[in-house]
PDB file of C-alpha atoms and ligand atoms in Angstrom:
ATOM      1  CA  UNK A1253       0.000   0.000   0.000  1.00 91.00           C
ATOM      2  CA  UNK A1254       1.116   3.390  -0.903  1.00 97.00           C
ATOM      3  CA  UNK A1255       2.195   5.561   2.307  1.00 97.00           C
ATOM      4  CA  UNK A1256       2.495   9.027   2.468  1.00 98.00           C
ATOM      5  CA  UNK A1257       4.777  11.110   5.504  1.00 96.00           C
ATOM      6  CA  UNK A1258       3.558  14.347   6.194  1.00 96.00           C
ATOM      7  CA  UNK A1259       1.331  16.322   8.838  1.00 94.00           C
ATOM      8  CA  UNK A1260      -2.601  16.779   8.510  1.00 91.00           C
ATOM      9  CA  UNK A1261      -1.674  20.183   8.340  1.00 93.00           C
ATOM     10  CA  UNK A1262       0.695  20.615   5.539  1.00 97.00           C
ATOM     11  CA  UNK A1263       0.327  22.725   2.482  1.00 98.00           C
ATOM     12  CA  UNK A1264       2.214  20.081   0.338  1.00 98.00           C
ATOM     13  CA  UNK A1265       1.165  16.850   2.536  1.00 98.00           C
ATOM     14  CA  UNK A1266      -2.619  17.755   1.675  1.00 98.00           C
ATOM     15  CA  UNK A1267      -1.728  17.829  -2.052  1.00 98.00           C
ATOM     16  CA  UNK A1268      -0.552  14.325  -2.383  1.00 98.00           C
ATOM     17  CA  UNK A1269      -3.736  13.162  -0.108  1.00 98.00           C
ATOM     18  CA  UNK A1270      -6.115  14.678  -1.904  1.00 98.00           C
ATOM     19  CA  UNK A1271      -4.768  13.715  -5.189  1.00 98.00           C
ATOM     20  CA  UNK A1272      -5.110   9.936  -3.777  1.00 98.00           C
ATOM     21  CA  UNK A1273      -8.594   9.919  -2.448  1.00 98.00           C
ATOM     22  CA  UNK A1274      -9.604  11.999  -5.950  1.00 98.00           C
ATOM     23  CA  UNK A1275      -8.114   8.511  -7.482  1.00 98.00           C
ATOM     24  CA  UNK A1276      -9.401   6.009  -4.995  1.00 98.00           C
ATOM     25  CA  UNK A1277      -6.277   5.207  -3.822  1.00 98.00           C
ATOM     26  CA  UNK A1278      -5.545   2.919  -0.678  1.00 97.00           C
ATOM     27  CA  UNK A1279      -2.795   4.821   1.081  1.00 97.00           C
ATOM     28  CA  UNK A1280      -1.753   4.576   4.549  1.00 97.00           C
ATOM     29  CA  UNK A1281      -1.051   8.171   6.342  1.00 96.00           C
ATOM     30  CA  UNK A1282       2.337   8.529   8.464  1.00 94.00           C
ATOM     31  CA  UNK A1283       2.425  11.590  11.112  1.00 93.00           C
ATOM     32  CA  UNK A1284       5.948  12.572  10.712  1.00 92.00           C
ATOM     33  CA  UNK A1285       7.113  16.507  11.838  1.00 85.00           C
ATOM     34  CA  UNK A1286      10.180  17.595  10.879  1.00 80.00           C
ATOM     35  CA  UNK A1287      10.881  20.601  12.802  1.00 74.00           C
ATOM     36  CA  UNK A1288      10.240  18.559  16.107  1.00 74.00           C
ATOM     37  CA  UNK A1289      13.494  16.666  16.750  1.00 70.00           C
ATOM     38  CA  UNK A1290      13.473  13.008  17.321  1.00 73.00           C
ATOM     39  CA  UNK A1291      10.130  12.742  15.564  1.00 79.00           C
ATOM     40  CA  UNK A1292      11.411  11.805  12.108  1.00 85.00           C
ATOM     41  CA  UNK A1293      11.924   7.788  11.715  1.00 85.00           C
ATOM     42  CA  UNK A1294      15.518   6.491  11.468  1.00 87.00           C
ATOM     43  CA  UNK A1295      16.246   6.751   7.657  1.00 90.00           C
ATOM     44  CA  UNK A1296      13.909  10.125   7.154  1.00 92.00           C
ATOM     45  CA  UNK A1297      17.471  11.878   5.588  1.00 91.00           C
ATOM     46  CA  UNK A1298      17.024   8.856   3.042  1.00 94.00           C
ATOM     47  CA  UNK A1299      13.606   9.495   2.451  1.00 95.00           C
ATOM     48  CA  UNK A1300      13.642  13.036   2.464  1.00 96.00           C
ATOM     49  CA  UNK A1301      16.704  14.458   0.771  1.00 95.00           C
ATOM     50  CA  UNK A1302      15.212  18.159   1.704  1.00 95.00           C
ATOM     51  CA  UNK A1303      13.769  16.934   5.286  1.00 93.00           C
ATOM     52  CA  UNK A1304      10.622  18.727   4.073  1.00 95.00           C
ATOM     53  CA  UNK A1305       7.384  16.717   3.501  1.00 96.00           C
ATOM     54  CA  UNK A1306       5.504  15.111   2.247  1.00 97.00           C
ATOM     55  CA  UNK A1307       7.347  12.000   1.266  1.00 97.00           C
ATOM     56  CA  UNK A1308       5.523   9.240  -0.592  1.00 98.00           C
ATOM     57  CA  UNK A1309       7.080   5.266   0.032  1.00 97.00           C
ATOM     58  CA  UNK A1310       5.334   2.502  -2.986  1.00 98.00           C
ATOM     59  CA  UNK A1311       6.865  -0.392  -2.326  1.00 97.00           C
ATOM     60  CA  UNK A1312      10.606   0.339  -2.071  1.00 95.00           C
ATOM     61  CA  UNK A1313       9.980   3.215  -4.483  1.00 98.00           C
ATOM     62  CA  UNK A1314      10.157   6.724  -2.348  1.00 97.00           C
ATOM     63  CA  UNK A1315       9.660  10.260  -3.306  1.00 98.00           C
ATOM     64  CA  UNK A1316       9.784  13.536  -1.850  1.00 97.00           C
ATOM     65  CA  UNK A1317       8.172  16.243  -3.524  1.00 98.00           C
ATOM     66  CA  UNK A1318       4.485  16.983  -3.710  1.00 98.00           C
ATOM     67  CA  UNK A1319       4.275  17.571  -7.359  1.00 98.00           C
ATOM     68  CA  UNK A1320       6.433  14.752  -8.044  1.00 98.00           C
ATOM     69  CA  UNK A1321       3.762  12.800  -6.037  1.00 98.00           C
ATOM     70  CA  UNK A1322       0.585  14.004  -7.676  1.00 98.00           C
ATOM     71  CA  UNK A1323       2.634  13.225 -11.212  1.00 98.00           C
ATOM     72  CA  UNK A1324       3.625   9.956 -10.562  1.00 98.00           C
ATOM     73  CA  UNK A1325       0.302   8.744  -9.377  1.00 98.00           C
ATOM     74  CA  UNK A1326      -1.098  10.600 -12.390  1.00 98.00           C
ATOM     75  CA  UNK A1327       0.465   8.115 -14.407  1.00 98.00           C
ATOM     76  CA  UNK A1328       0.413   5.382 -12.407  1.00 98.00           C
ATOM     77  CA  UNK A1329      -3.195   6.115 -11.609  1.00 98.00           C
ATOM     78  CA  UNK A1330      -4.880   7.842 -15.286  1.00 98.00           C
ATOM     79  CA  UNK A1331      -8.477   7.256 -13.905  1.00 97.00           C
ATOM     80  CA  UNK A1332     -10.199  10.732 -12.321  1.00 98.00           C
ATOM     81  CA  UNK A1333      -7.246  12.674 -14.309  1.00 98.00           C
ATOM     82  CA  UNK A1334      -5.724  15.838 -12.065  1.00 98.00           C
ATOM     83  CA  UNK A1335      -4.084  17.256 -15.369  1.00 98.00           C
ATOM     84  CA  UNK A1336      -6.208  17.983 -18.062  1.00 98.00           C
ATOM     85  CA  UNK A1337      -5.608  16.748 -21.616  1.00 97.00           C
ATOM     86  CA  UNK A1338      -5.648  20.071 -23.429  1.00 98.00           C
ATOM     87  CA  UNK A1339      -2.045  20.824 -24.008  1.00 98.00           C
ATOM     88  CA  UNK A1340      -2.851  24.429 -22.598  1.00 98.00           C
ATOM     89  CA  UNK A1341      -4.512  23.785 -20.084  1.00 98.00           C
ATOM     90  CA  UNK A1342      -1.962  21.399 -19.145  1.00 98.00           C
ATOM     91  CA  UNK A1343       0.693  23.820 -18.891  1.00 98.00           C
ATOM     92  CA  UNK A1344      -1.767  26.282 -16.916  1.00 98.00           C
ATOM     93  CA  UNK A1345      -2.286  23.455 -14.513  1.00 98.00           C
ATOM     94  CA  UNK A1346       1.566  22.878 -13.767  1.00 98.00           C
ATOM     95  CA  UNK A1347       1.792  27.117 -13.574  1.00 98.00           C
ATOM     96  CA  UNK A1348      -0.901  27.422 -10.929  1.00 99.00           C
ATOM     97  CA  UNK A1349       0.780  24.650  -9.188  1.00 99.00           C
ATOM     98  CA  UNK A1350       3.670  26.456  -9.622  1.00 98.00           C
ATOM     99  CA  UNK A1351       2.654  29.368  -8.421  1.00 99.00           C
ATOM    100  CA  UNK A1352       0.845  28.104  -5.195  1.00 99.00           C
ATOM    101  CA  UNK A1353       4.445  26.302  -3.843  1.00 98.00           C
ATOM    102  CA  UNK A1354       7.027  29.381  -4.957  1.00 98.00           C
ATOM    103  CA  UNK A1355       4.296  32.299  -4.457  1.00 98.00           C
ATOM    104  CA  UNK A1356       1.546  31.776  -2.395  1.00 98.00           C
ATOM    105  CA  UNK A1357       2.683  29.644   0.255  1.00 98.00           C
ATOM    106  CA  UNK A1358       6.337  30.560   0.381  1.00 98.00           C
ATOM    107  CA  UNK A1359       5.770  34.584   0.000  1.00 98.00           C
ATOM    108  CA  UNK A1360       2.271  34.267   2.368  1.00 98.00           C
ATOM    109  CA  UNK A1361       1.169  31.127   4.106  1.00 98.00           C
ATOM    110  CA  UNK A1362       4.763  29.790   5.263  1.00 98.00           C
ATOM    111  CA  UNK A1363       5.316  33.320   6.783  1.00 98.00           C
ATOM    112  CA  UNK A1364       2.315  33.407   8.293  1.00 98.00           C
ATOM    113  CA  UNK A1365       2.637  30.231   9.670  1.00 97.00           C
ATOM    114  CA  UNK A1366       5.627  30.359  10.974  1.00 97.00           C
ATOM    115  CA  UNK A1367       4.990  33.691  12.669  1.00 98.00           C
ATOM    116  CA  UNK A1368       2.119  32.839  14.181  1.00 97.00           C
ATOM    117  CA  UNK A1369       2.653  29.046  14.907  1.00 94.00           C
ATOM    118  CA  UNK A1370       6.038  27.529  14.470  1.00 92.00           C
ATOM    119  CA  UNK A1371       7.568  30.672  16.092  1.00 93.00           C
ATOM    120  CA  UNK A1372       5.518  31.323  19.357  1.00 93.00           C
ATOM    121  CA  UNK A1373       3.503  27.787  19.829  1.00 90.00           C
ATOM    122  CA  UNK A1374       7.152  25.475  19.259  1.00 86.00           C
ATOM    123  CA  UNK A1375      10.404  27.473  19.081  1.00 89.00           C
ATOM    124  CA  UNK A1376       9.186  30.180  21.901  1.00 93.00           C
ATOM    125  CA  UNK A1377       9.791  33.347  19.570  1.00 94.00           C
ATOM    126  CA  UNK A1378       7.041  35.556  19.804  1.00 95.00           C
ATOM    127  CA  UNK A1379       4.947  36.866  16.746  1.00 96.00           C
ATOM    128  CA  UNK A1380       6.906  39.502  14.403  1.00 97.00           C
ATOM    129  CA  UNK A1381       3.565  41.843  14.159  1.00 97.00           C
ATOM    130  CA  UNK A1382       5.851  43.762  11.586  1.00 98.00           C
ATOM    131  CA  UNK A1383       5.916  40.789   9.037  1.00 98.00           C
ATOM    132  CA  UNK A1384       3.061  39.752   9.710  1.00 98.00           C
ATOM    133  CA  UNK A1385       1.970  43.104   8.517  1.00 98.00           C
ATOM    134  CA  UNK A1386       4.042  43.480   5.621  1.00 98.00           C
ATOM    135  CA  UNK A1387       3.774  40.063   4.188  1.00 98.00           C
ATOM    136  CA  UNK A1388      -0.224  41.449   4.403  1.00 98.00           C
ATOM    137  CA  UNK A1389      -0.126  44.510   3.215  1.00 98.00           C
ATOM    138  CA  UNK A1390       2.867  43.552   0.442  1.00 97.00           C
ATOM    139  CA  UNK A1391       2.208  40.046  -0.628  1.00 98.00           C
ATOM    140  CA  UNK A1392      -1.453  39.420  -0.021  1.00 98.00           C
ATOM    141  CA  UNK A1393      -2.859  42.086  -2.624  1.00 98.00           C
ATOM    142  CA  UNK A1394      -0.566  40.939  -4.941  1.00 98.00           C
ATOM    143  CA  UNK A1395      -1.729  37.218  -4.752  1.00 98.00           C
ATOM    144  CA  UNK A1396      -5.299  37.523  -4.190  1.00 98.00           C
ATOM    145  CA  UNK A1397      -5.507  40.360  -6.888  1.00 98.00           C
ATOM    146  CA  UNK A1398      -3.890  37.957  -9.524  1.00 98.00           C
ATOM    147  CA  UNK A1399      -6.328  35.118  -8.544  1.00 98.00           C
ATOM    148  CA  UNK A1400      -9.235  37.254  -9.033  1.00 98.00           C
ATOM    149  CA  UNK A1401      -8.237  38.113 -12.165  1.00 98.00           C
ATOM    150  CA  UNK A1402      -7.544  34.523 -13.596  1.00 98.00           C
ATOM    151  CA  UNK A1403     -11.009  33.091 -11.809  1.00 98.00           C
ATOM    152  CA  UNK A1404     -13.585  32.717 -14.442  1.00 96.00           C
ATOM    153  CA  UNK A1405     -15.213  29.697 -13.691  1.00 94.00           C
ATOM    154  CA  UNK A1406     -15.838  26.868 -10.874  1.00 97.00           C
ATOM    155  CA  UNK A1407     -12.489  25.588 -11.630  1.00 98.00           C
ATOM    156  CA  UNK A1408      -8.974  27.708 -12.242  1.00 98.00           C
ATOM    157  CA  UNK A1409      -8.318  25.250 -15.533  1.00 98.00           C
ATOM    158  CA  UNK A1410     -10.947  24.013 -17.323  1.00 96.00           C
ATOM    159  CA  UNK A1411     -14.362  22.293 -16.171  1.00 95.00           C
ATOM    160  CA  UNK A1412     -12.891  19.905 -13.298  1.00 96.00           C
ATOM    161  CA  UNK A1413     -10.921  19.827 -11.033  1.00 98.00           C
ATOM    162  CA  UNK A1414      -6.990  19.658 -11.814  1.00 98.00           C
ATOM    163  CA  UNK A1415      -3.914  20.266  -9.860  1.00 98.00           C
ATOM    164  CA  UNK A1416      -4.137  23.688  -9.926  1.00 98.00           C
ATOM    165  CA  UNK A1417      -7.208  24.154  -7.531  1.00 98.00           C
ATOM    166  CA  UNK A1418      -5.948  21.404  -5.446  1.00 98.00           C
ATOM    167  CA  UNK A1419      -2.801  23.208  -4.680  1.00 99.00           C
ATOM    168  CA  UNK A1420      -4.081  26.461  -4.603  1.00 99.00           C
ATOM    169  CA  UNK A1421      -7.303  25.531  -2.285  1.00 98.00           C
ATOM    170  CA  UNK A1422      -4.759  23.677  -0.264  1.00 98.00           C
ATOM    171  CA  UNK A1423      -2.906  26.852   0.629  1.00 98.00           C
ATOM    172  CA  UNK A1424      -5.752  28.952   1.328  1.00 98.00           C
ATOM    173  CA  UNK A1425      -6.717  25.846   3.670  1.00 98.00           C
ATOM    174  CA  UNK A1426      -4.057  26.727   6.005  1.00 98.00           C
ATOM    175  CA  UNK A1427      -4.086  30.293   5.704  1.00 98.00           C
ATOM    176  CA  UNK A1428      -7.518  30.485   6.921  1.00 98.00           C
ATOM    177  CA  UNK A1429      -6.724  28.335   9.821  1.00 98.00           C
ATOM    178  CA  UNK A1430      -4.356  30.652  11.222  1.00 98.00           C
ATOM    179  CA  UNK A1431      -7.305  32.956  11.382  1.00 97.00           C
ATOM    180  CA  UNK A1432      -6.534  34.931   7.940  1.00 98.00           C
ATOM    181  CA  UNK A1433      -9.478  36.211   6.336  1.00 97.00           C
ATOM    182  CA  UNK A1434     -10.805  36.435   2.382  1.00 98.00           C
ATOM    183  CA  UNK A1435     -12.616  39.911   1.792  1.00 97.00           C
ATOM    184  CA  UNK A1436     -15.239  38.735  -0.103  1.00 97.00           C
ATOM    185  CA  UNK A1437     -16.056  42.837  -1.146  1.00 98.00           C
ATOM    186  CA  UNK A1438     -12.578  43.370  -2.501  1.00 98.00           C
ATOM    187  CA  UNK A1439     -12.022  39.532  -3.823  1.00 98.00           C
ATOM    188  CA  UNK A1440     -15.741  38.156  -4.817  1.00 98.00           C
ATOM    189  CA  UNK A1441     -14.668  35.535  -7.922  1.00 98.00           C
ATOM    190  CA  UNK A1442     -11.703  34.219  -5.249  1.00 98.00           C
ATOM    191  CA  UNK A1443     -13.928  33.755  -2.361  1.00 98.00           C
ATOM    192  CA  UNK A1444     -17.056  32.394  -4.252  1.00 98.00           C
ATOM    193  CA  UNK A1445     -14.179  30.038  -5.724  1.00 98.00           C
ATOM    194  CA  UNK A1446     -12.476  28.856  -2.727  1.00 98.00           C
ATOM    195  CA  UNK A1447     -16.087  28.323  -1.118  1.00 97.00           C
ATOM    196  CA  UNK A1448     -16.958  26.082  -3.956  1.00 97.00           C
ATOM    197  CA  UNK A1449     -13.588  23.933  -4.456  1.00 97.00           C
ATOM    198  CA  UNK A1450     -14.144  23.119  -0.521  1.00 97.00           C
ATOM    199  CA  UNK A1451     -17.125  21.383  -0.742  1.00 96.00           C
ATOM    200  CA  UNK A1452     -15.706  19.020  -3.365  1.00 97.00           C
ATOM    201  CA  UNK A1453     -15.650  15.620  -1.796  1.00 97.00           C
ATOM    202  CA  UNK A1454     -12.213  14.812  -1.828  1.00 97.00           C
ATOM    203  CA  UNK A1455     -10.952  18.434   0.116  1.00 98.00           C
ATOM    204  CA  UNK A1456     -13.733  17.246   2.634  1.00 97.00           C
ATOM    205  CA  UNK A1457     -12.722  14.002   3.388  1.00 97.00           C
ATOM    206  CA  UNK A1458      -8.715  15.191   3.795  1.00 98.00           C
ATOM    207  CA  UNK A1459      -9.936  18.112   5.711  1.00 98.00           C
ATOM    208  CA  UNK A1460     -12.349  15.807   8.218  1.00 97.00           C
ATOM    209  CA  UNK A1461      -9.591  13.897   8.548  1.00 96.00           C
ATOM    210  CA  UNK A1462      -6.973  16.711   9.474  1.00 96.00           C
ATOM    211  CA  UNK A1463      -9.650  17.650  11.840  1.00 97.00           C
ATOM    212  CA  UNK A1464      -8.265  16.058  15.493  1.00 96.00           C
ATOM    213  CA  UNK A1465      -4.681  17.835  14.788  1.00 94.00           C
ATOM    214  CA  UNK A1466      -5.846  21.499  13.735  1.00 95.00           C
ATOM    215  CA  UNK A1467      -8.117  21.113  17.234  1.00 96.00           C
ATOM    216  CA  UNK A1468      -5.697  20.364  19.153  1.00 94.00           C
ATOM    217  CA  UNK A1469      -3.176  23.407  17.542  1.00 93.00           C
ATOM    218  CA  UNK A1470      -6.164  25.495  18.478  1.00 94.00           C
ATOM    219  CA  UNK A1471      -6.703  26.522  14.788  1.00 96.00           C
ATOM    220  CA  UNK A1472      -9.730  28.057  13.204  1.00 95.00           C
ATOM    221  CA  UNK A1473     -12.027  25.981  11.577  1.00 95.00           C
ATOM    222  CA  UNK A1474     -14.884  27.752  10.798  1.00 94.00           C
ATOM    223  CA  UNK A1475     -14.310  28.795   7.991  1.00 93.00           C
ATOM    224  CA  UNK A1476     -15.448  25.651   6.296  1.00 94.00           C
ATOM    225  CA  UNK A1477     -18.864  25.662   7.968  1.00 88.00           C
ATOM    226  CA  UNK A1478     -19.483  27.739   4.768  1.00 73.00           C
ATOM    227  CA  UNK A1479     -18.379  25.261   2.397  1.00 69.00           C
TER     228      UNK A1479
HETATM  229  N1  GSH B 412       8.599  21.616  -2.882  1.00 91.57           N
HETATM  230  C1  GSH B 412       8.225  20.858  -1.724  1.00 91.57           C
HETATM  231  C2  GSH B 412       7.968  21.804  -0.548  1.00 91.57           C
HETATM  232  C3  GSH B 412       7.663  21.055   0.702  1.00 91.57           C
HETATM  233  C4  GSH B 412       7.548  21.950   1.919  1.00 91.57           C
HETATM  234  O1  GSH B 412       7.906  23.132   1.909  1.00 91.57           O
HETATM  235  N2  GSH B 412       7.049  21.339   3.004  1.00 91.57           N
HETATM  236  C5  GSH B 412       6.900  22.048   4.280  1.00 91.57           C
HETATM  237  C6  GSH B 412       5.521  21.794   4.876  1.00 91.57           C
HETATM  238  S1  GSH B 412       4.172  22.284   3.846  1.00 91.57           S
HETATM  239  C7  GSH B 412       7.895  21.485   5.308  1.00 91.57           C
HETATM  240  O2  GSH B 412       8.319  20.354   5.190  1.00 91.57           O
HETATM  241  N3  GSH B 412       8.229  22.269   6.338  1.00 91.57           N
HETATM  242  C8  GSH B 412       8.993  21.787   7.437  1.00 91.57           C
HETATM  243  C9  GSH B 412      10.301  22.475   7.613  1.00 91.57           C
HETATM  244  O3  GSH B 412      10.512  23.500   6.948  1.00 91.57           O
HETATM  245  O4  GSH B 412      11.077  21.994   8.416  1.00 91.57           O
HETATM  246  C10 GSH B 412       6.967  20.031  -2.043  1.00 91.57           C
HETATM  247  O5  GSH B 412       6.156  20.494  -2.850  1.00 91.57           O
HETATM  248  O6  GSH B 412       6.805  18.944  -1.490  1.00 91.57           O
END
């Protein structure tokens, strides 16, 4: 059975498990946190090169890179396709992917996060309020104006869902958790969007199951009661 390393809380971990319930996959989840010390298992520097998850294991076959995940069991897995078969919208698919690991969650959500989790809930350094502003006021107009922009449909690519709304949504997952708001006056198409791409099935299952860990991190959740 296919495992996947990560936490329920991951950006990139979330990716992979989505893209395996989308394709009925039997995987097997492994709770593995790499910024607490001891927690990886013995040969984690083997399976993660990086030490970043997720990491997927299929037999003896490992990798560790979310989009390398969701690609490989794209092709190992063609039934419910996350990459559409237009050659354009292909290559839209991989840029919104893209986009959501180098842009949105390293420029926004990883800040965020580790500002006002990693930082004060697990390394004792209080909140930067002056990042946390900045990366609001600089980055956040920047990201969600973009998204606005490209949104003209249910789906970013297409008519179904692809990569590129699972690893966008997935972001906005987290960054909502830590409290972070959508202004649905300023941002309509994104909010009505990310509203809609949470009630697909799949995002519901991986987010019920996430549920127990955000809890106990005390993160918001209510968010999805819209969904
Ligand atoms: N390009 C990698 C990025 C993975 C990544 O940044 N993972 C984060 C969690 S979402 C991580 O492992 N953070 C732990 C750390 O920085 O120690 C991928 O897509 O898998």
């Amino acid at each position: 059975m296919l495992t996947i390393h990560g936490v329920p809380l991951s950006v990139h971990t979330r990716k992979a498990i989505i893209t395996a319930i989308l394709k009925k996959i039997d995987y097997r989840f492994e709770v593995v946190i790499p910024v607490i010390p001891g927690n990886p298992p013995a040969n984690w520097g083997t399976l993660s090169p990086t030490g970043l998850i997720p990491v997927m294991e299929d037999g003896d076959f490992t990798l560790a890179d979310s989009t390398a995940i969701c690609l490989y069991l794209e092709k190992k897995h063609p039934a419910s396709p996350v990459l559409p078969a237009d050659v354009k919208d292909f290559g839209r698919a991989l840029w919104f992917d893209a986009y959501a690991g180098g842009t949105i969650f390293r420029h926004l959500v990883h800040p965020l996060f580790v500002q006002t989790v990693v930082g004060p809930n697990i390394n004792n350094v209080p909140t930067d309020k002056a990042v946390v502003d900045n990366v609001l006021t600089s980055m956040r107009p920047k990201i969600f104006g973009y998204l606005e922009q490209q949104i003209s449909g249910k789906y970013l690519v297409g008519d179904a869902m692809t990569l590129a709304d699972i690893a966008v949504s997935s972001n906005f997952v987290v960054y909502q958790y830590l409290g972070f708001e959508i202004d649905r006056g300023q941002y309509p198409k994104l909010a009505k969007y990310l509203r809609d791409i949470l009630a697909n099935a799949a995002l519901q299952r991986a987010l019920a199951d996430e549920k127990p860990f955000v809890d106990q991190m005390g993160l918001k959740r209510d968010f999805l009661a819209a969904a």
